[in-house]
XYZ file of N, CA, C and O in Angstrom:
520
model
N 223.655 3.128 174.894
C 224.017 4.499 174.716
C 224.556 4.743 173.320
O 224.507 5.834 172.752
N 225.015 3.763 172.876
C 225.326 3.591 171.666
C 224.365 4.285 170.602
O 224.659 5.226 169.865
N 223.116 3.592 170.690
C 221.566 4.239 169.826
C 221.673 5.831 170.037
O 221.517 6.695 169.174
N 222.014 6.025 171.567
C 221.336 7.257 171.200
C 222.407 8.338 170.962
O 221.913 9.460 170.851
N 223.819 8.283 170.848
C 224.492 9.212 170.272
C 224.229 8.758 168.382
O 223.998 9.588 167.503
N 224.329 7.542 168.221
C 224.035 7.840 166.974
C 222.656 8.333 166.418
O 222.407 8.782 165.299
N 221.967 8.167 167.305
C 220.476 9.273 167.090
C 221.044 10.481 167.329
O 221.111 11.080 166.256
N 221.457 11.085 168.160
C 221.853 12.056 168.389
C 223.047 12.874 166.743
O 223.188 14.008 166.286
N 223.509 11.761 166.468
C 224.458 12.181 165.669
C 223.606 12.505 163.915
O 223.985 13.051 162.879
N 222.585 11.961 164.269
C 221.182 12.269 162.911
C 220.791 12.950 162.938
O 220.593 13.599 161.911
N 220.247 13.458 164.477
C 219.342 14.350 165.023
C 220.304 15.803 164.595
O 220.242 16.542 163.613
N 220.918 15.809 165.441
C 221.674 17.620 165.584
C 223.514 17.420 164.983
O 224.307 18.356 165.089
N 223.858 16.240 164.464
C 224.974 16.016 163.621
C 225.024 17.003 162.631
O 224.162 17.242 161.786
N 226.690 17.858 162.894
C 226.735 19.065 161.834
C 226.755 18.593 160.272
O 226.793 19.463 159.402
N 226.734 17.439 159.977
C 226.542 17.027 158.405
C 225.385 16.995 158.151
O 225.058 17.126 156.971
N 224.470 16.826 159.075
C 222.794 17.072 158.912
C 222.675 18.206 158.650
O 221.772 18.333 157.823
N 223.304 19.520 159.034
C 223.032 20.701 158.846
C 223.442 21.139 157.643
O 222.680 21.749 156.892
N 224.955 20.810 157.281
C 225.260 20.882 155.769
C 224.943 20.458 154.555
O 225.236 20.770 153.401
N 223.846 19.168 155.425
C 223.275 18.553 154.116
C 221.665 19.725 154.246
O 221.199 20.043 153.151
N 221.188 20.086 155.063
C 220.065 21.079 155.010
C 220.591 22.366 154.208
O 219.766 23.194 153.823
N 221.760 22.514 153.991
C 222.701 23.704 153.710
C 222.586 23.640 152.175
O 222.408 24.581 151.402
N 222.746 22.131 151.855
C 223.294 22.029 150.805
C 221.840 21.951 149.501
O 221.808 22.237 148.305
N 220.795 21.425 150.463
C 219.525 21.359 150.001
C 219.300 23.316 149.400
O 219.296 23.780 148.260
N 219.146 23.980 150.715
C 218.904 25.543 150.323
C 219.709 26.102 149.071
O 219.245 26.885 148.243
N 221.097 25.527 149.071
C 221.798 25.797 148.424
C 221.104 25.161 146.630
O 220.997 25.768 145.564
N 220.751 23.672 147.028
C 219.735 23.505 145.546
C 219.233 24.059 145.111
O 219.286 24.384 143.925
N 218.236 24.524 146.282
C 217.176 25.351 145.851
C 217.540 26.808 144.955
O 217.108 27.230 143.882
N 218.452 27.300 145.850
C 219.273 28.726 145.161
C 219.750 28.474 143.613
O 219.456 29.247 142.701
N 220.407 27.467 143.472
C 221.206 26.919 142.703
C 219.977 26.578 141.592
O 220.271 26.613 140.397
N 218.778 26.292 141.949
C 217.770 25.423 140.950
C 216.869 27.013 140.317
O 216.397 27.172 139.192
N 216.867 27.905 141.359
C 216.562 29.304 141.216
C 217.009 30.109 139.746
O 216.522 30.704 138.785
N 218.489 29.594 140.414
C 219.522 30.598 139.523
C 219.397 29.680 138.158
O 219.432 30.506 137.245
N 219.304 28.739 137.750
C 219.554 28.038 136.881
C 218.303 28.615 135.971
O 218.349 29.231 134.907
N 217.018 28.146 136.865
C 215.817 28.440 136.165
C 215.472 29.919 135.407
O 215.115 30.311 134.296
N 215.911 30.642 137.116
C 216.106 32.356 136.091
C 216.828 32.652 134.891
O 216.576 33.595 134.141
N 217.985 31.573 134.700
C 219.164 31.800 133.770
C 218.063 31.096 132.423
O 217.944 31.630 131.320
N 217.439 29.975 132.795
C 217.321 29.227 131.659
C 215.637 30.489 131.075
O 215.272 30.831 129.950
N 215.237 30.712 132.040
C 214.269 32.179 131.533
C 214.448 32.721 130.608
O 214.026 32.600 129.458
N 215.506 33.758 131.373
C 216.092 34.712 130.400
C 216.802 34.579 129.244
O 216.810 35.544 128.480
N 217.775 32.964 128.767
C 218.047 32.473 128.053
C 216.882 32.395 126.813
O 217.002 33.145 125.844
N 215.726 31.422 126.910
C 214.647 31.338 126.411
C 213.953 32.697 126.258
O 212.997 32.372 125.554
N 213.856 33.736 126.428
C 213.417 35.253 126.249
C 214.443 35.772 125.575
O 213.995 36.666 124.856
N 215.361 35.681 125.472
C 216.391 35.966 124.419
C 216.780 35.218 123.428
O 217.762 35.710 122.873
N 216.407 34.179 122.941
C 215.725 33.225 122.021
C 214.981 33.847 120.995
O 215.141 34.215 119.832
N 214.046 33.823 121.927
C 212.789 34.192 120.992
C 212.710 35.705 120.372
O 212.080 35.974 119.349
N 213.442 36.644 121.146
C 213.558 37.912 120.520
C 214.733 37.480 118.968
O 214.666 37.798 117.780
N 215.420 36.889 119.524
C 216.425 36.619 118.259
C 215.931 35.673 117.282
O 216.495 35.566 116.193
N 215.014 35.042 117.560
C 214.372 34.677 116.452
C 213.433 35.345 115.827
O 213.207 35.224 114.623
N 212.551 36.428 116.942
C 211.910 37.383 116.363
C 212.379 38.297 115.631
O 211.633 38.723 114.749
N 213.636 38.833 115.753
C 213.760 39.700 114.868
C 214.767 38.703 113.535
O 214.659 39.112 112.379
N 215.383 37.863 113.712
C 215.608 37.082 112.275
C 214.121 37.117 111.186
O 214.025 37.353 109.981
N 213.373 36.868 111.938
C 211.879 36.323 111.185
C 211.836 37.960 110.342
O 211.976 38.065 109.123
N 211.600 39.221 111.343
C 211.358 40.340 111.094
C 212.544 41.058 109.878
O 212.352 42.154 109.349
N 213.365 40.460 109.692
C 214.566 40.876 108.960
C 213.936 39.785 107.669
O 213.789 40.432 106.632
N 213.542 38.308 107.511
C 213.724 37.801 106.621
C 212.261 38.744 105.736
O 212.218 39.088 104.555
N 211.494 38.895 106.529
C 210.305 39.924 105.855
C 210.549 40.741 105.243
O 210.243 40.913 104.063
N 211.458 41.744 106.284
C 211.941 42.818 105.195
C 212.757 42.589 103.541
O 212.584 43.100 102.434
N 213.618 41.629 104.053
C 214.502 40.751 102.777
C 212.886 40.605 101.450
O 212.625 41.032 100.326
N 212.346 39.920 102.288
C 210.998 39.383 101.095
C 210.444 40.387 100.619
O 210.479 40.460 99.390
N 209.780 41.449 101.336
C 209.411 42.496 100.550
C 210.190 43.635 99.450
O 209.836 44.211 98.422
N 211.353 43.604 100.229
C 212.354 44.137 99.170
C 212.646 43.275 97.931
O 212.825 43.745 96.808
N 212.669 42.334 98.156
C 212.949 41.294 96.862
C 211.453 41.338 95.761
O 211.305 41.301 94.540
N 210.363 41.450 97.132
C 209.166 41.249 95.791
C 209.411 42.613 94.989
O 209.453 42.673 93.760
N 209.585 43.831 95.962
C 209.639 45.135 95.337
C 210.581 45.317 94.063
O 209.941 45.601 93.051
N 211.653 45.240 93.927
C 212.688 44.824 93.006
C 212.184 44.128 91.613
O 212.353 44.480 90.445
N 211.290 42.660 92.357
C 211.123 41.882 90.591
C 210.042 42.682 90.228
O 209.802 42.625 89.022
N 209.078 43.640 91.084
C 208.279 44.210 90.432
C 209.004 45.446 89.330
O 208.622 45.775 88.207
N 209.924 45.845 89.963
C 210.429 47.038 89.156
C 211.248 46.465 88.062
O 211.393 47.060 86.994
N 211.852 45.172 88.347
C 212.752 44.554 87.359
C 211.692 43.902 85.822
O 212.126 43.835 84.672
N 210.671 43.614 86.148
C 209.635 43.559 85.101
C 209.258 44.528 84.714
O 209.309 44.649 83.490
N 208.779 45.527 85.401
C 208.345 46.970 84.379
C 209.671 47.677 83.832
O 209.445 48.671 83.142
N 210.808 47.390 83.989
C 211.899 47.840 82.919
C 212.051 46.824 82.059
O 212.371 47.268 80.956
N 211.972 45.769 82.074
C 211.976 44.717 81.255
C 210.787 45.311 79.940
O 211.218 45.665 78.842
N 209.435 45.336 80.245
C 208.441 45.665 79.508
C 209.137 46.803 79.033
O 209.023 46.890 77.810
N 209.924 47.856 79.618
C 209.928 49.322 79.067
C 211.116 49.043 77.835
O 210.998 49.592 76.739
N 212.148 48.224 78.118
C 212.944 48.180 77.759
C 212.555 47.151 75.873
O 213.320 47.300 74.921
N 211.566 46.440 75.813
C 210.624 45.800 75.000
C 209.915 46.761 73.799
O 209.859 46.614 72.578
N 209.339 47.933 74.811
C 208.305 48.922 74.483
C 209.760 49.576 73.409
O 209.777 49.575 72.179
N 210.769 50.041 74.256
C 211.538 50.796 73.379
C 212.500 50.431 72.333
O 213.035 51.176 71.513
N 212.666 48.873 72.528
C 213.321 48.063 71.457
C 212.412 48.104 70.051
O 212.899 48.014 68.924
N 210.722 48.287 70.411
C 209.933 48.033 69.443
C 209.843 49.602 68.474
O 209.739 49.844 67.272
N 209.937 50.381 69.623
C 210.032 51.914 68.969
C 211.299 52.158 68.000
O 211.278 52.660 66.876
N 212.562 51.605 68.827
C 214.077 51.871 67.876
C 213.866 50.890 66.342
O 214.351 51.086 65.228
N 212.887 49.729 66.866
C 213.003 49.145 64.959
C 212.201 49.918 64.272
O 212.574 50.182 63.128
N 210.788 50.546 64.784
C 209.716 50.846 64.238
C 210.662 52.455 63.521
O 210.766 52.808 62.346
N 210.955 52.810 64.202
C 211.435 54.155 64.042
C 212.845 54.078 62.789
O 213.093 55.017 62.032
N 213.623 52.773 62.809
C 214.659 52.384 61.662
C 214.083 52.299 60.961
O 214.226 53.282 60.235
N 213.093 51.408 60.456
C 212.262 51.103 59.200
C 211.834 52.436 58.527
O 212.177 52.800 57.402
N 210.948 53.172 59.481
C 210.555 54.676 59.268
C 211.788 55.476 58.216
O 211.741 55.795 57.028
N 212.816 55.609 59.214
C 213.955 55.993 58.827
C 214.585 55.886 57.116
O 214.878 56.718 56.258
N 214.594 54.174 57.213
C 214.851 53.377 55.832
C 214.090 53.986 55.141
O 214.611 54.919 54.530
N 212.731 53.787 54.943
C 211.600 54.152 54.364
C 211.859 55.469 53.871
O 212.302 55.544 52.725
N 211.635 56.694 54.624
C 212.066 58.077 54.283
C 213.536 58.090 53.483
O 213.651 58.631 52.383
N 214.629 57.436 54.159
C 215.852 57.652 53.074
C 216.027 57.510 51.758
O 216.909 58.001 51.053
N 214.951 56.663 51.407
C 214.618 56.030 50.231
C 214.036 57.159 48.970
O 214.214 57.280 47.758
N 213.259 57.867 50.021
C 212.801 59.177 48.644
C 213.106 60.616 49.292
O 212.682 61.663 48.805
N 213.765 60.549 50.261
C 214.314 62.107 50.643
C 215.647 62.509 49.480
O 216.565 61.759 49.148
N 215.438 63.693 49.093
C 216.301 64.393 48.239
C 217.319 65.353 49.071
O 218.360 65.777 48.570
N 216.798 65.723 50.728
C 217.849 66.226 51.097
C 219.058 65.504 51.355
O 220.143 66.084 51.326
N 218.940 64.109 51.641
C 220.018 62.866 51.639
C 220.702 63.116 51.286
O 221.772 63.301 51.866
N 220.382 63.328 49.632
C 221.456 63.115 48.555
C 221.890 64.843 48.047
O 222.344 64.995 46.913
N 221.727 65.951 48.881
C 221.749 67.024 48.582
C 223.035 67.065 48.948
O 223.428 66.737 50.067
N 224.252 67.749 47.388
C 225.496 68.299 47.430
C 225.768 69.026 48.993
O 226.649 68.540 49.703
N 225.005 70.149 49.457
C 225.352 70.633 50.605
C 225.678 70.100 51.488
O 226.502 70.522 52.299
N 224.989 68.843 51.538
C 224.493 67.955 53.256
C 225.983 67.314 53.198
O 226.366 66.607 52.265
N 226.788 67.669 54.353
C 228.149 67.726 54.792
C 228.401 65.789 55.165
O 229.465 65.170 55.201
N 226.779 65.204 55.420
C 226.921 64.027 56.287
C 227.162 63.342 54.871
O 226.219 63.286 54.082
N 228.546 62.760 54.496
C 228.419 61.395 53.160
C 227.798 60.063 53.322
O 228.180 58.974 53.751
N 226.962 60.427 52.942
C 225.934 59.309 52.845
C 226.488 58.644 51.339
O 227.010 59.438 50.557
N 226.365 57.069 50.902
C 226.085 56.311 49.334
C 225.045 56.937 49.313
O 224.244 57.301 50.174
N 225.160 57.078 47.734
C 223.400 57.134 46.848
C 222.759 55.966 47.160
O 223.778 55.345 47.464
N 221.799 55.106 47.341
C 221.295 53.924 46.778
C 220.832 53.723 45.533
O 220.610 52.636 45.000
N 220.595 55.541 44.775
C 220.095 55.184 43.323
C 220.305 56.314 42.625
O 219.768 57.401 42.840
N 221.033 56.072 41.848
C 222.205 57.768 41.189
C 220.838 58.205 40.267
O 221.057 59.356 39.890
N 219.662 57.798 39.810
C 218.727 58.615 39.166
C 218.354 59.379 39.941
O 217.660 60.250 39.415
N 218.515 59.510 41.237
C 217.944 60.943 42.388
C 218.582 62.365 42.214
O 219.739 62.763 42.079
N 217.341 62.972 42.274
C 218.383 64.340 41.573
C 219.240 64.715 42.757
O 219.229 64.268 43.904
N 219.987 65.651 42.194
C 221.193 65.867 43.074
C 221.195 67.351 43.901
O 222.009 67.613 44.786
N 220.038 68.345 43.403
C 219.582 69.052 44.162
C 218.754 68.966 45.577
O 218.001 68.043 45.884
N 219.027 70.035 46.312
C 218.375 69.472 47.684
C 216.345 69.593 47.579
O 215.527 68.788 48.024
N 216.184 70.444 47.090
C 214.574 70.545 46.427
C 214.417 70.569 45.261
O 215.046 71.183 44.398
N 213.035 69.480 45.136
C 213.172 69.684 43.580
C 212.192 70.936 43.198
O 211.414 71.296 44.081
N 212.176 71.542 42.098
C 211.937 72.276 41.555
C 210.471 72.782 40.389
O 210.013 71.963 39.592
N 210.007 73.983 40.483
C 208.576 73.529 40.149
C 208.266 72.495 38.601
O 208.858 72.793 37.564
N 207.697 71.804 38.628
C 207.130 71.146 37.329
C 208.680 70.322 37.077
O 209.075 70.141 35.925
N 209.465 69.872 38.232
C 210.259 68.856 37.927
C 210.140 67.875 38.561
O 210.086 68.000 39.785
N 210.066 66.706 38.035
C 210.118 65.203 38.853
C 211.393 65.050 39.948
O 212.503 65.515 39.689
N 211.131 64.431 41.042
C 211.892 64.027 41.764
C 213.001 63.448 41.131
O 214.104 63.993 41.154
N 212.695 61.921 40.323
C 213.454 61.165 39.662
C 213.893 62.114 38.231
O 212.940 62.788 37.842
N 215.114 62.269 37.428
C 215.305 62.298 36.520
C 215.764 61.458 35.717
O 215.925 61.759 34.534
């Protein structure tokens, strides 16, 4: 009789049932885990999707930028070449303009060459230089 309560105690023994309990309970438990580890992994990948989608934007803004940062560079070249071209010009003209050196002209300028007449125009059938 012995055998068969401990059969009995396998058979319909309430730890048999808690261990069937505890199985469902895996299962729930293996459920919840898996749904968790799902949605975990789907929220992953959006957050890496939009890192990725942000570093793009970063890149295109950056290419946009050195593009504009080179065409001011060039502009800035273009107009360095105009401000000498335009000094020389300048030099050049100061050199034989008579209004320069004209008594009126309020701006004191040096002579560079006291033979320049000292009127602001010269005058008919007179040389610039005297």
């Amino acid at each position: 009789m012995s055998d068969l309560n401990s059969s009995k105690l396998i058979v319909y023994s309430p730890t048999d049932d808690s261990c069937t309990d505890r199985e469902s309970q895996d299962h729930g438990g293996d459920n919840k885990k898996h749904r968790r580890r799902e949605k975990n992994r789907i929220a992953a990948q959006r957050s890496r999707k939009k890192q990725t989608q942000k570093a793009d934007k970063l890149h295109e803004e950056y290419e946009k930028l050195e593009q504009e940062n080179t065409a001011l560079k060039r502009e800035i070249r273009k107009l360095s070449e105009e401000v000498k071209h335009l000094s020389e010009a300048l030099k050049d003209h100061e050199r034989i303009c008579p209004l320069i050196h004209c008594a009126m002209n309020f701006v004191a300028t040096p002579r560079p060459h006291p033979g320049i007449l000292t009127s602001c125009l010269p005058r008919d059938g007179q040389s610039e230089v005297s």
